[in-house]
Short mmCIF file of C-alpha atoms in Angstrom, two decimals:
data_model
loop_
_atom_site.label_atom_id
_atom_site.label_comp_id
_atom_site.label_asym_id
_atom_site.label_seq_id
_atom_site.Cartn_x
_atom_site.Cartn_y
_atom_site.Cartn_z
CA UNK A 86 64.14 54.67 23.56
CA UNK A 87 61.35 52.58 21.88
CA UNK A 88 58.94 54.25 19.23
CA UNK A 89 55.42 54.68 20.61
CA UNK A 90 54.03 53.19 17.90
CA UNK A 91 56.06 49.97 18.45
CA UNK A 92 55.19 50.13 22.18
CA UNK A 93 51.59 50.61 21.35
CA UNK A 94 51.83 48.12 18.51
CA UNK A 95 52.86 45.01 21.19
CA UNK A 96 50.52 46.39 23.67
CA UNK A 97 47.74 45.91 21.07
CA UNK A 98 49.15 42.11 20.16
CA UNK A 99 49.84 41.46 24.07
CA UNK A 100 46.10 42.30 24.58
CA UNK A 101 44.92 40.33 21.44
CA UNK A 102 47.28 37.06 22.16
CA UNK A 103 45.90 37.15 25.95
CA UNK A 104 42.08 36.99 24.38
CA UNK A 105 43.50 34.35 21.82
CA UNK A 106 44.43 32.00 24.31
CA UNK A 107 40.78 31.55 25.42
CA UNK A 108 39.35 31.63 21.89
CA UNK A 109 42.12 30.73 19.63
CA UNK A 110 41.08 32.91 16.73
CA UNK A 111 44.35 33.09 15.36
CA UNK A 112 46.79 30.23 14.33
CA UNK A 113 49.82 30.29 15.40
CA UNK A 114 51.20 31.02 12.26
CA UNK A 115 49.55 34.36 12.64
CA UNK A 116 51.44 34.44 15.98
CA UNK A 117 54.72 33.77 14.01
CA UNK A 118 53.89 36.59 11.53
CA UNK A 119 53.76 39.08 14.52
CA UNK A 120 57.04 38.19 15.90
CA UNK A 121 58.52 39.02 13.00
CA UNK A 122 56.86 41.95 12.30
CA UNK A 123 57.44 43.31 15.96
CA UNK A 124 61.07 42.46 15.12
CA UNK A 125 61.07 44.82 12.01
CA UNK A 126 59.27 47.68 13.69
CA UNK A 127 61.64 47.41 16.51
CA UNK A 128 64.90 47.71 14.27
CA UNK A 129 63.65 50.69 12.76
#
């Protein structure tokens, strides 16, 4: 079973990534950063 804050975590970069692709506030090395860091939370 997945931690609810790592659930709500993604939910929160899903929802910011899906605005980001019509504004492109964040580079995509921001992007990478929150792969990783979903990664870490997830392993926990």
């Amino acid at each position: 079973m997945e931690h609810p804050i790592s659930m709500w975590v993604r939910e929160a970069i899903d929802r910011v990534r899906a605005i980001d692709m019509h504004t492109h506030l964040f580079p995509p090395s921001c992007w990478a950063w929150s792969v990783s860091f979903q990664q870490a939370v997830r392993s926990v």
